[in-house]
Amino acid sequence: TPRAAHTDHSLIFADLTPEEYHKVRDYMWERKDMMISRSPLAAANETFIFLIDLALPKKAAALDYLDRKGAKPRREASVVVFHGAQGYIKEYTVGPLDGQLQHRDVTREKYKTDTLNINSRPVTIGEYAQIFSFLDRAVFQKVEKILKESFNYGKENKLNPFEGMPRGVKSGDRRTWISFFRDMSGMYIHPVGFEVLINHESANQSKWSVEKVMYNGQYFDTIEEFRDKYDANQIKKIVHEKLDNYASLKPRSAPTGVGPQQFYPQGQRFSVKNNQVVYLHWTFAFGLSSLTGMRVFDVRFRGERIAYELSVQEAMSVYGSVTPGMMLTKFLDSSIGIGRFAHELVRGVDCPYAATYVDTYRYIDTAAVQRFRKSVCVFEHDTGRPLRRHFSDFFHNKYGGVANSALVFRTITAIGNYDYMWDFIFYQSGSVEARVHATGYISSSFKVDGSLKYGHQVAKNTLGNIHTHFLNFKVDLDVLGVKNVFQTKDMTYVDVPLPWMPERRAKIPQLVENQLKTEQEAALRYGTTIPRYLHVASNKTNRWGHQRSYRLQVISFSGDHLPETEPEEKSMSWARYKVAITKHKDSEQTSSSLYSQNDMWSPMVDFSKFIEDNESIENEDLVAWVTAGFLHIPHAEDIPNTVTVGNGGGVILRPHNYFDEDPSILSPDGVYFEPG
Amino acid sequence: TPRAAHTDHSLIFADLTPEEYHKVRDYMWERKDMMISRSPLAAANETFIFLIDLALPKKAAALDYLDRKGAKPRREASVVVFHGAQGYIKEYTVGPLDGQLQHRDVTREKYKTDTLNINSRPVTIGEYAQIFSFLDRAVFQKVEKILKESFNYGKENKLNPFEGMPRGVKSGDRRTWISFFRDMSGMYIHPVGFEVLINHESANQSKWSVEKVMYNGQYFDTIEEFRDKYDANQIKKIVHEKLDNYASLKPRSAPTGVGPQQFYPQGQRFSVKNNQVVYLHWTFAFGLSSLTGMRVFDVRFRGERIAYELSVQEAMSVYGSVTPGMMLTKFLDSSIGIGRFAHELVRGVDCPYAATYVDTYRYIDTAAVQRFRKSVCVFEHDTGRPLRRHFSDFFHNKYGGVANSALVFRTITAIGNYDYMWDFIFYQSGSVEARVHATGYISSSFKVDGSLKYGHQVAKNTLGNIHTHFLNFKVDLDVLGVKNVFQTKDMTYVDVPLPWMPERRAKIPQLVENQLKTEQEAALRYGTTIPRYLHVASNKTNRWGHQRSYRLQVISFSGDHLPETEPEEKSMSWARYKVAITKHKDSEQTSSSLYSQNDMWSPMVDFSKFIEDNESIENEDLVAWVTAGFLHIPHAEDIPNTVTVGNGGGVILRPHNYFDEDPSILSPDGVYFEPG
Ligand SMILES: [Ca+2]
Ligand SMILES: [Ca+2]
Ligand SMILES: [Ca+2]
Ligand SMILES: [Ca+2]
Ligand SMILES: [Cu+2]
Ligand SMILES: [Cu+2]
């Protein structure tokens, strides 16, 4: 039996139910003045509800409810509407969900502007349908013979598109390089060497155009120029060769027996009720934002709140390439939707067989609610090593130890080629780990002259492009309430005389402690010397007189962040910092935004602005924004899929003088013996 | 059934059998001229066999045997003799173990000197017995009343000693600060505030002396001065107070049910025969050196040798303190014996229940062979996450994945207070991880004025002293034979024009590759900018034309290394480098030595000398020496024991263009499905 008990309090953080999504959608559809299309394939010049998601309660209201028996915060939805007819985007708050709905335009409140640039919207399924038909008409039909000769293109053997991002070089641009890939499973590592730049800026599809063509490293201004030169044999041709599908994930060995499996011999020690998990002395609420992905709230250990929020914020990659499809590519996944792609988890591979699986529901880009079966898993796992142990063979022969069984809360999001596995792990020692591993297909380019500056060849004619992975987490620790300070600790060697031999000196490690006073002091840039211990601390002390704190231990192998001189950098300015501390604001809910990917040059959220006002962070409600990542130089072993071993990063939140002693001494898993 | 088959080849790396140890010991005992004492408590002025261990075969001979059906290398023992009567140490090679034994003095061959300084020897059990009786006579009996009043000292309530190291400030010194701790389990965190400096340099115990006394932060030249001033009430006294044992590992909660357990539903997929492990496509030999700890040899994946040797070398810590017991303390565990303290592993905590446990035998400091039951464990573990997986929801709806089950080879060594858990982990993707986690008791000091500069208070009057952990591994990768090069790879942003828009430029990540030519170029110091990817590579290429390599990915949170200006630093010069590459030499078997701890000032092995000759490392047999570690600022949660979460480091050896694709595609654990 779990030690902590379930409550209904977590429901204030729960994702919308199918009924709530439909209620909001139908309410909006009924706003006649908005003229919202009900088609899931609404065109760019129509008005469309792109997203309905939970509008998080204001923190003060939530704490009032959770801690002071205050009123339950009003439950509301956040609605994103693409007003295609008007040529702008607006956001609305709709609520109360349990009452008579009303809507309120919150665009100015959130973004300090009345409307958002329509071309900063993500490409909808409707627009993709238009792009595909445009490609068919403006590209495939015009060069069918070439595509047949080069790639064996035909009715049964299409080419699939993969888009470079951002879509241009300046605000308002919607000019996308599309690379073509063989129509095989794992297409992402089957580039054919044919890329086109299409301009789909206009809401009127008839104004779209092909602006450039790249074929086998050669550039053409029009499809016609490409066709004519090809026909005139003026270009270096690609001649189709039959190829086995090296991208296939089909196992090549027969199963020889199942590997080790975990089970719960005395039953499950955690329980999931609604959106609340209880595990031994842990409790937390959870949710899955369509945009930013998984998140937990009101994380408590032994009844005390450790964190108000721990959430995924963004997954970003910057690519290198000599060919245009990947050359400028900088992916900002939360603009595409991280949570959106949390699909069903496979028992026994994605999570252990014995895990508990939870369905989630989303409303994004479909005009209807979608159910994602088993898209979250929760399980207790024996890590296979002790949490702690000691055996004495001097003076006292005793043994004490505890196995390291921990609770894992997981989603896996497969956004196109790449799969990120997101774990929040809750340990019996009071630590919480946020961890991400990468797997799935790398992105690739057709190999041409000069390609090898940008990666390694990983398959026939295929370059695995060098790229960075940067992952951002929001860590809103509340250490004994919301009034906290940010401390750093480290060591330094100090030359001191030996007290028993004062003529002799030695260099001895000393503790160096600092309290950082402002947001800018506490914005700790990668590439600079960062103190080794970072703490969110209370001014309250533990039994031994030390400030109670949680330490942030970041695990990262990140590459270089995009230089700030690049105009796209401000859309990803959070990645400058290993850890940055801000004063909490409800208006600074996320470090990135839905609109960043398609308007990297004037992003609606530029994280660096959060710290520009350089507020005091002493005795304030602090939020730590943590960036981890790794440099990925693809190699042959990324085929067919990148493995998780060594490919990830994260942060461990560790109690540091928070308690008076290690709380795992109270674990029911303790083992102890001494000579009888 | 495992895919690879067992052979007898691994036996050349096997530890000595009990019979072999005895045969060598008895042979040495019979050398009348040496006059070796047979007492396990031999005194300092007697001659004593301290250590018998396997003399590793020369690499060339081993490879000749393993790869070219050459003769089996001669099996020999290495014997360390403390010639107390003569006042020096010598090392002998004794063999052949399967024939008529002969011995050979190898001191000069190994150390370029005919004899080793007798005071560089570790303190034997015999000497400890002498120290304890000396303390009783020269300390306890003289101040019994004080000790009673201060610490409730008595027959039933002794004080236990804990030694600072090194034992002095210059070569030849054997002057040890001994701190006293309550006689409770977990004494390491029960300092009483009483420390004495004893001089035990002389082989003649009657010449030993107490050179200094520290009591509650006050210093005295003699025990008598201390006693007189105490009696005259001229000093700040400690008054005994009764104390619960906060160091106890006794669980404080009743068990509520066993946590998750792992089992092998279709049987074990690995097997251990003699000193050889076979797991799916992996095979390796293993052994446990009394000094350096666990090691594996001839590590092969799919029949191809990846590494000749992967071994623990050293565990070092530098402490800070205001009181003398810990002030100069710098532990070099291999001088005490890392493997020596590999004790029995507890099923279900130290390793999973279902693990295979192996007994080991050692001969160190006891005049007899000791059996260590179940001191190695081997198990396959489901890490609880996929090794790789991908789900496509565009174009092709397919799923493929493999659970990440890996083989773990483990020992746990408890050297006094601290327990290191050493893991070598073998993955189905061809990676090997060497990983260490720390747990057990921290070292502590009695809190006096000025203590808080050196750590945090963690219990009543108890300071957890700041310290570093540095762990050194030897990684003798052989990538397609012994002729290898050392490569680095990293990224840089390069400003290039856009090919389709040449007036516009952008900064694009490019790959930067380098081949380092000499040992000094390839000695990569902590605190400097180190390329992100480090590779031991062959000049042979994979299918895609890239040099086949293994990458070393180091995971470390290490503190600052002792400044090189400190005279003790040369005994730990390996810790300067995250990775250092040397040309393999049989004579450079270890980065540290048995004699380093007690003669840090003139160490018999100074790693930095390995690279002083700055040999070429191009197309040579390369060895990578890898240092990982972490800075430890003890906090209340280190009581009673440090937890493993976040406290460790290691290195992952990852194939990088070694194969033509990820070998886990051949795993029998592959799972795949597509719409029917
Ligand atoms: Ca601010
Ligand atoms: Ca906070
Ligand atoms: Ca050398
Ligand atoms: Ca080698
Ligand atoms: Cu990647
Ligand atoms: Cu430590």
PDB file of C-alpha atoms and ligand atoms in Angstrom, chain B residues 319 418 442 467 469 630 632 642, ligand 6:
ATOM      1  CA  TYR B 319      40.105  16.310   1.831  1.00  0.00           C
ATOM      2  CA  TYR B 418      33.582   4.378   1.767  1.00  0.00           C
ATOM      3  CA  ILE B 442      31.647   9.975   4.576  1.00  0.00           C
ATOM      4  CA  HIS B 467      36.599  16.295  -0.616  1.00  0.00           C
ATOM      5  CA  HIS B 469      36.703  11.807  -5.680  1.00  0.00           C
ATOM      6  CA  PHE B 630      32.912  14.180  -8.451  1.00  0.00           C
ATOM      7  CA  HIS B 632      31.633  15.961  -2.669  1.00  0.00           C
ATOM      8  CA  THR B 642      25.939   8.719   0.870  1.00  0.00           C
TER       9      THR B 642
HETATM   10 CU    CU C   6      32.563  11.461  -0.909  1.00  0.00          CU
END
